[in-house]
Short mmCIF file of C-alpha atoms in Angstrom, two decimals:
data_model
loop_
_atom_site.label_atom_id
_atom_site.label_comp_id
_atom_site.label_asym_id
_atom_site.label_seq_id
_atom_site.Cartn_x
_atom_site.Cartn_y
_atom_site.Cartn_z
CA MET A 200 55.39 57.68 168.83
CA LEU A 201 53.02 60.30 170.19
CA ASP A 202 49.33 59.43 169.97
CA ARG A 203 48.10 61.71 167.20
CA THR A 204 44.64 61.98 168.75
CA SER A 205 45.82 62.88 172.26
CA HIS A 206 45.00 66.25 173.77
CA ILE A 207 48.65 67.25 174.12
CA SER A 208 49.21 66.35 170.46
CA ARG A 209 46.46 68.75 169.43
CA CYS A 210 47.78 71.43 171.78
CA ILE A 211 51.23 71.20 170.19
CA SER A 212 49.74 71.47 166.70
CA TRP A 213 47.61 74.43 167.83
CA LEU A 214 50.65 76.25 169.22
CA GLN A 215 52.96 76.05 166.21
CA PHE A 216 51.58 78.95 164.18
CA PRO A 217 51.20 81.30 167.21
CA LEU A 218 54.78 80.48 168.24
CA ALA A 219 56.01 81.38 164.75
CA LEU A 220 54.05 84.63 165.04
CA LEU A 221 55.78 85.38 168.35
CA VAL A 222 59.19 84.84 166.73
CA ILE A 223 58.22 87.28 163.97
CA LEU A 224 57.12 89.73 166.64
CA MET A 225 60.48 89.34 168.35
CA HIS A 226 62.33 90.12 165.13
CA THR A 227 60.25 93.14 164.12
CA ASP A 228 62.51 96.17 164.44
CA VAL A 229 61.37 99.13 166.49
CA THR A 230 63.09 101.75 168.59
CA TYR A 231 63.93 102.28 172.26
CA ASP A 232 63.52 106.05 171.88
CA HIS A 233 60.61 107.01 174.17
CA SER A 234 59.75 109.97 171.94
CA ASP A 235 58.66 107.49 169.26
CA PRO A 236 55.26 105.76 169.77
CA SER A 237 56.71 102.44 168.56
CA SER A 238 58.84 102.25 171.70
CA VAL A 239 55.71 101.18 173.59
CA LEU A 240 55.26 98.28 171.15
CA ASN A 241 58.90 97.36 171.61
CA ALA A 242 58.67 97.32 175.40
CA PHE A 243 55.36 95.54 175.90
CA LEU A 244 55.02 93.35 172.78
CA CYS A 245 58.41 92.61 171.20
CA TRP A 246 60.20 91.62 174.43
CA PRO A 247 58.02 89.99 177.13
CA ILE A 248 55.50 87.82 175.27
CA PRO A 249 57.84 86.40 172.57
CA ALA A 250 60.39 85.48 175.27
CA ALA A 251 58.55 82.17 175.71
CA ALA A 252 58.44 81.27 171.99
CA LEU A 253 61.86 79.69 171.40
CA PRO A 254 61.93 77.93 174.79
CA ALA A 255 58.50 76.48 173.89
CA PHE A 256 59.80 75.28 170.51
CA PHE A 257 62.77 73.57 172.19
CA PHE A 258 60.50 72.06 174.87
CA ILE A 259 58.13 70.70 172.22
CA SER A 260 61.00 69.30 170.15
CA GLY A 261 62.44 67.45 173.15
CA TYR A 262 59.03 66.15 174.16
CA LEU A 263 58.22 64.90 170.66
CA PHE A 264 61.59 63.21 170.29
CA PHE A 265 60.91 60.84 173.19
CA ALA A 266 57.09 60.80 173.40
CA GLY A 267 55.70 57.26 173.45
CA ARG A 268 59.10 55.55 173.64
CA ASP A 269 59.42 52.65 176.06
CA THR A 270 63.01 51.95 175.02
CA PHE A 271 65.76 53.89 173.31
CA ALA A 272 68.40 51.50 172.03
CA TRP A 273 71.32 52.38 169.78
CA LYS A 274 69.36 51.21 166.72
CA ASP A 275 66.60 53.66 167.67
CA TYR A 276 69.20 56.40 167.98
CA GLY A 277 70.69 55.55 164.58
CA HIS A 278 67.26 55.57 162.95
CA ALA A 279 66.44 58.93 164.53
CA MET A 280 69.73 60.48 163.38
CA ARG A 281 69.19 59.29 159.80
CA LYS A 282 65.76 60.89 159.88
CA LYS A 283 67.17 64.15 161.26
CA PHE A 284 69.55 64.37 158.30
CA PHE A 285 66.53 65.10 156.08
CA THR A 286 64.38 67.01 158.59
CA LEU A 287 67.09 69.22 160.12
CA LEU A 288 70.60 69.09 158.63
CA LEU A 289 69.66 69.29 154.95
CA PRO A 290 67.22 72.23 155.41
CA TYR A 291 69.81 73.89 157.66
CA LEU A 292 72.46 73.85 154.93
CA LEU A 293 70.02 74.77 152.17
CA TRP A 294 68.48 77.77 153.95
CA ILE A 295 71.81 79.20 155.01
CA SER A 296 73.02 78.91 151.43
CA ILE A 297 69.83 80.52 150.09
CA ALA A 298 70.02 83.39 152.57
CA TYR A 299 73.73 83.91 152.00
CA LEU A 300 73.36 84.14 148.23
CA SER A 301 70.29 86.38 148.46
CA THR A 302 72.18 88.74 150.79
CA ILE A 303 74.99 89.03 148.27
CA PHE A 304 72.54 89.56 145.41
CA ILE A 305 70.34 92.15 147.16
CA GLN A 306 72.69 93.92 149.55
CA GLY A 307 76.10 93.23 148.03
CA ALA A 308 79.12 91.12 148.96
CA ASP A 309 80.20 93.64 151.60
CA HIS A 310 77.22 92.60 153.75
CA ALA A 311 78.09 88.89 153.76
CA PRO A 312 81.04 86.80 155.01
CA GLU A 313 83.77 85.75 152.62
CA PRO A 314 82.71 82.68 150.58
CA THR A 315 85.75 80.75 151.81
CA ASP A 316 84.93 81.33 155.47
CA ILE A 317 82.79 78.20 155.86
CA ARG A 318 82.79 78.23 159.66
CA ASN A 319 81.63 81.84 159.67
CA ILE A 320 78.81 81.14 157.22
CA TYR A 321 77.52 77.84 158.61
CA TRP A 322 78.40 77.87 162.31
CA ASP A 323 79.28 80.83 164.55
CA GLY A 324 80.21 83.87 162.55
CA ARG A 325 78.52 86.52 164.69
CA PRO A 326 79.77 87.09 168.26
CA ILE A 327 77.31 86.88 171.16
CA GLN A 328 77.86 88.71 174.43
CA PRO A 329 78.97 86.42 177.31
CA GLU A 330 76.32 85.67 179.91
CA HIS A 331 76.60 85.20 183.66
CA SER A 332 75.11 82.55 185.91
CA LEU A 333 73.80 83.49 189.33
CA PHE A 334 76.25 80.88 190.66
CA GLY A 335 79.05 83.21 189.60
CA TYR A 336 80.45 81.68 186.43
CA THR A 337 80.51 83.16 182.93
CA PHE A 338 79.61 81.13 179.86
CA HIS A 339 80.31 82.25 176.30
CA MET A 340 77.73 81.65 173.62
CA PHE A 341 78.35 80.44 170.11
CA GLY A 342 77.70 83.20 167.61
CA MET A 343 74.90 82.93 165.10
CA PRO A 344 75.66 81.46 161.66
CA GLY A 345 77.01 84.34 159.58
CA GLY A 346 75.14 83.12 156.50
CA PHE A 347 71.71 83.21 158.18
CA GLY A 348 71.58 84.09 161.85
CA VAL A 349 68.14 82.67 162.71
CA MET A 350 69.37 79.15 161.94
CA TRP A 351 71.15 79.06 165.30
CA PHE A 352 67.93 77.47 166.55
CA VAL A 353 68.24 74.50 164.19
CA ARG A 354 71.99 74.24 164.83
CA ASP A 355 71.51 74.02 168.58
CA LEU A 356 68.61 71.60 168.15
CA MET A 357 70.80 69.27 166.08
CA VAL A 358 73.54 69.35 168.70
CA MET A 359 71.05 68.55 171.47
CA MET A 360 69.78 65.55 169.52
CA LEU A 361 73.28 64.12 169.29
CA PHE A 362 73.19 63.78 173.08
CA THR A 363 69.76 62.12 173.31
CA PRO A 364 71.21 58.77 174.57
CA LEU A 365 72.70 60.66 177.53
CA ILE A 366 69.40 62.51 178.13
CA TRP A 367 67.56 59.17 178.07
CA MET A 368 69.96 57.68 180.61
CA ILE A 369 69.65 60.69 182.92
CA GLY A 370 65.87 60.63 182.70
CA LYS A 371 65.64 56.92 183.46
CA THR A 372 68.19 57.17 186.29
CA LEU A 373 67.12 60.35 188.08
CA GLY A 374 63.48 60.61 187.02
CA LYS A 375 61.65 63.63 188.42
CA LEU A 376 64.79 64.76 190.27
CA ALA A 377 66.32 65.54 186.86
CA ILE A 378 63.35 67.82 186.08
CA PHE A 379 63.87 69.64 189.38
CA LEU A 380 67.58 70.15 188.63
CA ILE A 381 66.81 71.48 185.14
CA LEU A 382 64.32 73.97 186.60
CA ILE A 383 66.99 75.18 189.05
CA ALA A 384 69.44 75.60 186.16
CA ILE A 385 66.89 77.68 184.21
CA ILE A 386 65.92 79.90 187.14
CA THR A 387 69.56 80.57 188.07
CA HIS A 388 70.52 81.23 184.44
CA SER A 389 73.13 78.45 184.59
CA GLY A 390 73.71 77.92 180.90
CA ILE A 391 75.78 75.35 179.05
CA PRO A 392 78.89 76.97 177.51
CA GLY A 393 78.25 77.62 173.84
CA PHE A 394 74.49 77.06 174.03
CA GLY A 395 73.13 79.03 177.01
CA ILE A 396 69.81 78.03 178.61
CA ARG A 397 67.09 78.41 175.99
CA GLY A 398 68.19 75.52 173.80
CA PRO A 399 69.63 72.74 175.96
CA TRP A 400 67.65 73.11 179.17
CA TYR A 401 64.23 73.43 177.53
CA PHE A 402 64.94 70.62 175.08
CA ILE A 403 66.04 68.43 177.99
CA LEU A 404 63.05 69.53 180.08
CA GLY A 405 60.61 68.50 177.36
CA SER A 406 62.53 65.26 176.88
CA LEU A 407 62.35 64.43 180.58
CA PHE A 408 58.59 64.98 180.70
CA ALA A 409 58.27 62.43 177.87
CA ILE A 410 60.85 59.97 179.25
CA CYS A 411 59.25 60.03 182.72
CA ASN A 412 55.81 59.76 181.07
CA ILE A 413 54.50 62.80 182.91
CA ASP A 414 51.20 64.14 181.59
CA PHE A 415 51.21 67.80 182.64
CA MET A 416 47.97 68.68 180.85
CA PRO A 417 45.61 67.71 183.75
CA VAL A 418 47.55 70.08 186.02
CA LEU A 419 47.29 72.86 183.42
CA ARG A 420 43.56 72.26 183.01
CA ARG A 421 43.16 72.65 186.77
CA PHE A 422 45.53 75.55 187.38
CA GLY A 423 45.79 76.98 183.86
CA ARG A 424 43.90 80.21 184.49
CA PRO A 425 46.09 81.29 187.45
CA ILE A 426 49.20 80.36 185.42
CA ILE A 427 48.02 82.43 182.44
CA ALA A 428 47.12 85.36 184.71
CA LEU A 429 50.52 85.15 186.42
CA TRP A 430 52.29 85.11 183.06
CA LEU A 431 50.40 88.15 181.77
CA VAL A 432 51.22 90.09 184.93
CA MET A 433 54.88 89.07 184.60
CA CYS A 434 54.82 90.23 180.96
CA LEU A 435 53.54 93.64 182.04
CA VAL A 436 56.32 93.91 184.64
CA PHE A 437 58.83 92.71 182.04
CA GLY A 438 57.59 95.38 179.64
CA TRP A 439 57.97 98.03 182.32
CA MET A 440 61.57 96.82 182.85
CA VAL A 441 62.31 97.15 179.14
CA TRP A 442 60.77 100.62 179.16
CA SER A 443 62.59 101.77 182.30
CA PHE A 444 66.02 100.09 182.27
CA ASP A 445 68.96 100.39 179.94
CA LEU A 446 69.70 97.26 177.93
CA HIS A 447 72.93 96.46 179.76
CA HIS A 448 71.13 96.37 183.10
CA LEU A 449 68.19 94.45 181.67
CA LEU A 450 70.39 91.74 180.16
CA ASN A 451 73.02 91.47 182.90
CA GLY A 452 71.42 92.54 186.19
CA PRO A 453 70.96 89.52 188.52
CA LEU A 454 67.36 90.26 189.47
CA SER A 455 66.31 91.19 185.93
CA THR A 456 67.97 88.00 184.65
CA ILE A 457 66.01 85.85 187.11
CA PHE A 458 62.79 87.61 186.21
CA ARG A 459 63.35 87.25 182.45
CA ASP A 460 64.04 83.54 182.77
CA CYS A 461 61.07 82.95 185.08
CA THR A 462 58.77 84.87 182.72
CA ALA A 463 59.82 82.63 179.82
CA LEU A 464 59.45 79.47 181.93
CA VAL A 465 55.95 80.36 183.16
CA GLY A 466 55.09 81.45 179.62
CA VAL A 467 55.82 78.02 178.14
CA PHE A 468 53.22 76.36 180.36
CA ALA A 469 50.81 79.30 180.07
CA LEU A 470 50.83 78.87 176.29
CA PHE A 471 50.00 75.17 176.65
CA ALA A 472 47.18 76.12 179.02
CA MET A 473 45.82 78.62 176.46
CA ALA A 474 45.89 75.96 173.75
CA SER A 475 44.12 73.49 176.02
CA TYR A 476 41.35 75.92 176.93
CA ALA A 477 40.84 77.02 173.33
CA LEU A 478 40.60 73.45 172.04
CA SER A 479 38.08 72.59 174.76
CA ASP A 480 35.81 75.55 174.00
CA LYS A 481 33.45 75.27 171.04
CA ARG A 482 33.33 79.05 170.75
CA PHE A 483 36.88 78.90 169.35
CA ASP A 484 36.18 76.16 166.78
CA ARG A 485 36.87 78.39 163.77
CA VAL A 486 40.08 79.74 165.28
CA ASN A 487 41.14 76.22 166.27
CA ARG A 488 40.57 74.85 162.78
CA LEU A 489 42.51 77.74 161.25
CA LEU A 490 45.50 77.35 163.58
CA LEU A 491 45.59 73.57 163.13
CA PHE A 492 45.45 74.06 159.36
CA LEU A 493 48.29 76.62 159.40
CA SER A 494 50.49 74.69 161.84
CA PRO A 495 52.60 72.98 159.11
CA THR A 496 53.69 76.40 157.83
CA SER A 497 55.48 77.29 161.09
CA PHE A 498 58.96 76.10 160.07
CA PHE A 499 58.64 77.79 156.67
CA MET A 500 57.57 81.03 158.36
CA TYR A 501 60.48 80.84 160.78
CA VAL A 502 63.12 80.52 158.06
CA VAL A 503 61.57 82.82 155.43
CA HIS A 504 60.51 85.85 157.51
CA PRO A 505 64.03 87.37 157.90
CA LEU A 506 65.14 86.84 154.29
CA PRO A 507 66.35 90.09 152.64
CA VAL A 508 63.60 90.06 150.00
CA ILE A 509 60.92 89.95 152.73
CA GLU A 510 62.70 92.72 154.61
CA LEU A 511 62.63 94.89 151.46
CA LEU A 512 58.86 94.54 151.17
CA GLY A 513 58.53 95.83 154.70
CA HIS A 514 60.00 99.21 153.78
CA VAL A 515 57.00 100.19 151.65
CA THR A 516 55.74 102.31 154.55
CA ASP A 517 58.87 104.47 154.32
CA PHE A 518 57.37 105.99 151.17
CA LEU A 519 53.73 106.02 152.30
CA ILE A 520 54.12 107.52 155.77
CA THR A 521 55.82 110.91 155.77
CA ASP A 522 55.45 111.76 159.46
CA PRO A 523 58.67 110.42 161.08
CA ARG A 524 56.91 109.96 164.43
CA TRP A 525 54.63 107.30 162.96
CA GLN A 526 56.91 105.65 160.39
CA LEU A 527 58.21 102.95 162.74
CA THR A 528 54.76 102.24 164.17
CA ALA A 529 53.28 101.83 160.70
CA ALA A 530 56.25 99.72 159.63
CA PHE A 531 55.77 97.51 162.69
CA PHE A 532 52.21 96.51 161.75
CA TRP A 533 53.01 96.39 158.04
CA PHE A 534 55.93 94.00 158.59
CA ILE A 535 53.74 91.65 160.62
CA ALA A 536 50.85 91.82 158.13
CA VAL A 537 53.14 91.10 155.16
CA ARG A 538 54.80 88.16 156.87
CA LEU A 539 51.56 86.65 158.15
CA THR A 540 49.86 86.76 154.74
CA LEU A 541 52.62 86.51 152.15
CA ILE A 542 54.68 83.68 153.66
CA PRO A 543 51.78 81.22 154.17
CA ALA A 544 50.56 82.12 150.66
CA ILE A 545 53.98 81.25 149.23
CA TYR A 546 53.96 78.01 151.20
CA PHE A 547 50.60 76.87 149.82
CA LEU A 548 51.48 77.96 146.28
CA MET A 549 54.65 75.87 146.47
CA LEU A 550 52.67 73.00 147.93
CA ARG A 551 50.38 73.20 144.91
CA PHE A 552 52.89 73.73 142.11
CA CYS A 553 56.28 72.45 143.37
CA PRO A 554 55.64 70.15 146.34
CA LYS A 555 58.92 68.25 145.97
CA THR A 556 60.96 71.44 146.27
CA LEU A 557 58.93 72.51 149.29
CA ASP A 558 59.35 69.04 150.75
CA LEU A 559 63.13 69.33 150.38
CA ILE A 560 63.59 72.77 151.90
CA THR A 561 61.19 72.16 154.79
CA GLY A 562 62.64 68.81 155.79
CA ARG A 563 59.72 66.67 154.60
CA ARG A 564 57.24 68.74 156.57
CA THR A 565 54.68 68.91 153.76
CA ILE A 566 53.62 65.27 154.09
CA ARG A 567 51.40 65.95 157.07
CA ILE A 568 49.29 68.46 155.14
CA SER A 569 48.66 66.22 152.15
CA THR A 570 48.20 62.89 153.94
CA SER A 571 46.64 63.82 157.28
CA SER A 572 43.96 66.08 158.64
CA SER A 573 44.73 69.44 160.14
CA SER A 574 44.20 68.10 163.65
CA THR A 575 46.97 65.50 163.48
CA LEU A 576 50.59 65.86 164.34
CA SER A 577 53.92 64.71 162.98
CA GLU A 578 56.93 64.07 165.18
CA ASP A 579 58.95 66.82 163.54
CA CYS A 580 56.32 69.52 163.43
CA ALA A 581 58.01 71.65 166.09
CA GLU A 582 61.48 71.39 164.71
#
């Protein structure tokens, strides 16, 4: 069990809401047309900075799974899997069902898979373009669940947790060498068939840091500023690449692939460094308290923000802004504002009036807000 008062525990809690914000930023639709002002937002905000968000979530989930464990016997594995039924599998099935039915209700049956196509709805209904390792092999990705695409994250996380006994054995056998090998796999874009690099390698990387009992926070406190500066420069270069290159080259070019993966990798540790500095600076006390208070809403924000009903609210600017040059730009900021205010408000209203329902659909993630202070952390907060 992770020490709830430790610095890294507070950093993880601090990061959860900003990471959810980055995912929302990633999913906010804008254009690549340079004649539209929103294309600048797309190039320099929607691509480079959010690239670290999902890797960071996977890293945190792997770290929390093993943090504080001295042993990991089969009974520990069985207990963990029973817990994950309520914190991951049950919300996974519920949210896909909710999204699937709401899509049919709002957009019509033509916009959803056939009800009998269970694999399409709950597993890999949407095809993903094959990716290429720098070692020369091609790996095909599982498609996103056709019922609710964003739940691929939870699906991949559940699969990774099934292999935690193997991860434990590798960590105890190879130690820091395993971390080095994982870093090589990330940098060379050597993904696992079906799952790529973002899910498995970052989950395993976080797991290995916990298994090997490596405290990386002192290093980040010492070298955090150069790491943050490096990441911001890499984000600017990444944004220029998005602005300048066509998507095919950006996603498949060897050099651009290396740079994208390195930007995400550096970004994960830069975000931890930012959290560490903010929590150590009294000038950010109000911001720190707010982010720690909002951290339990991160999972709810992740699953609610792409629902069709939320998407509909975002189109209000279509009627308010008549100049087509500024419609997408206005919609960009409106979408973010709606999601950042409305979704947490719904969360706290449900916590007040129907806490058991909220508890069910969030995988028991409401307990930490009602029984612990905003500065504490639950094992499943990043999942």
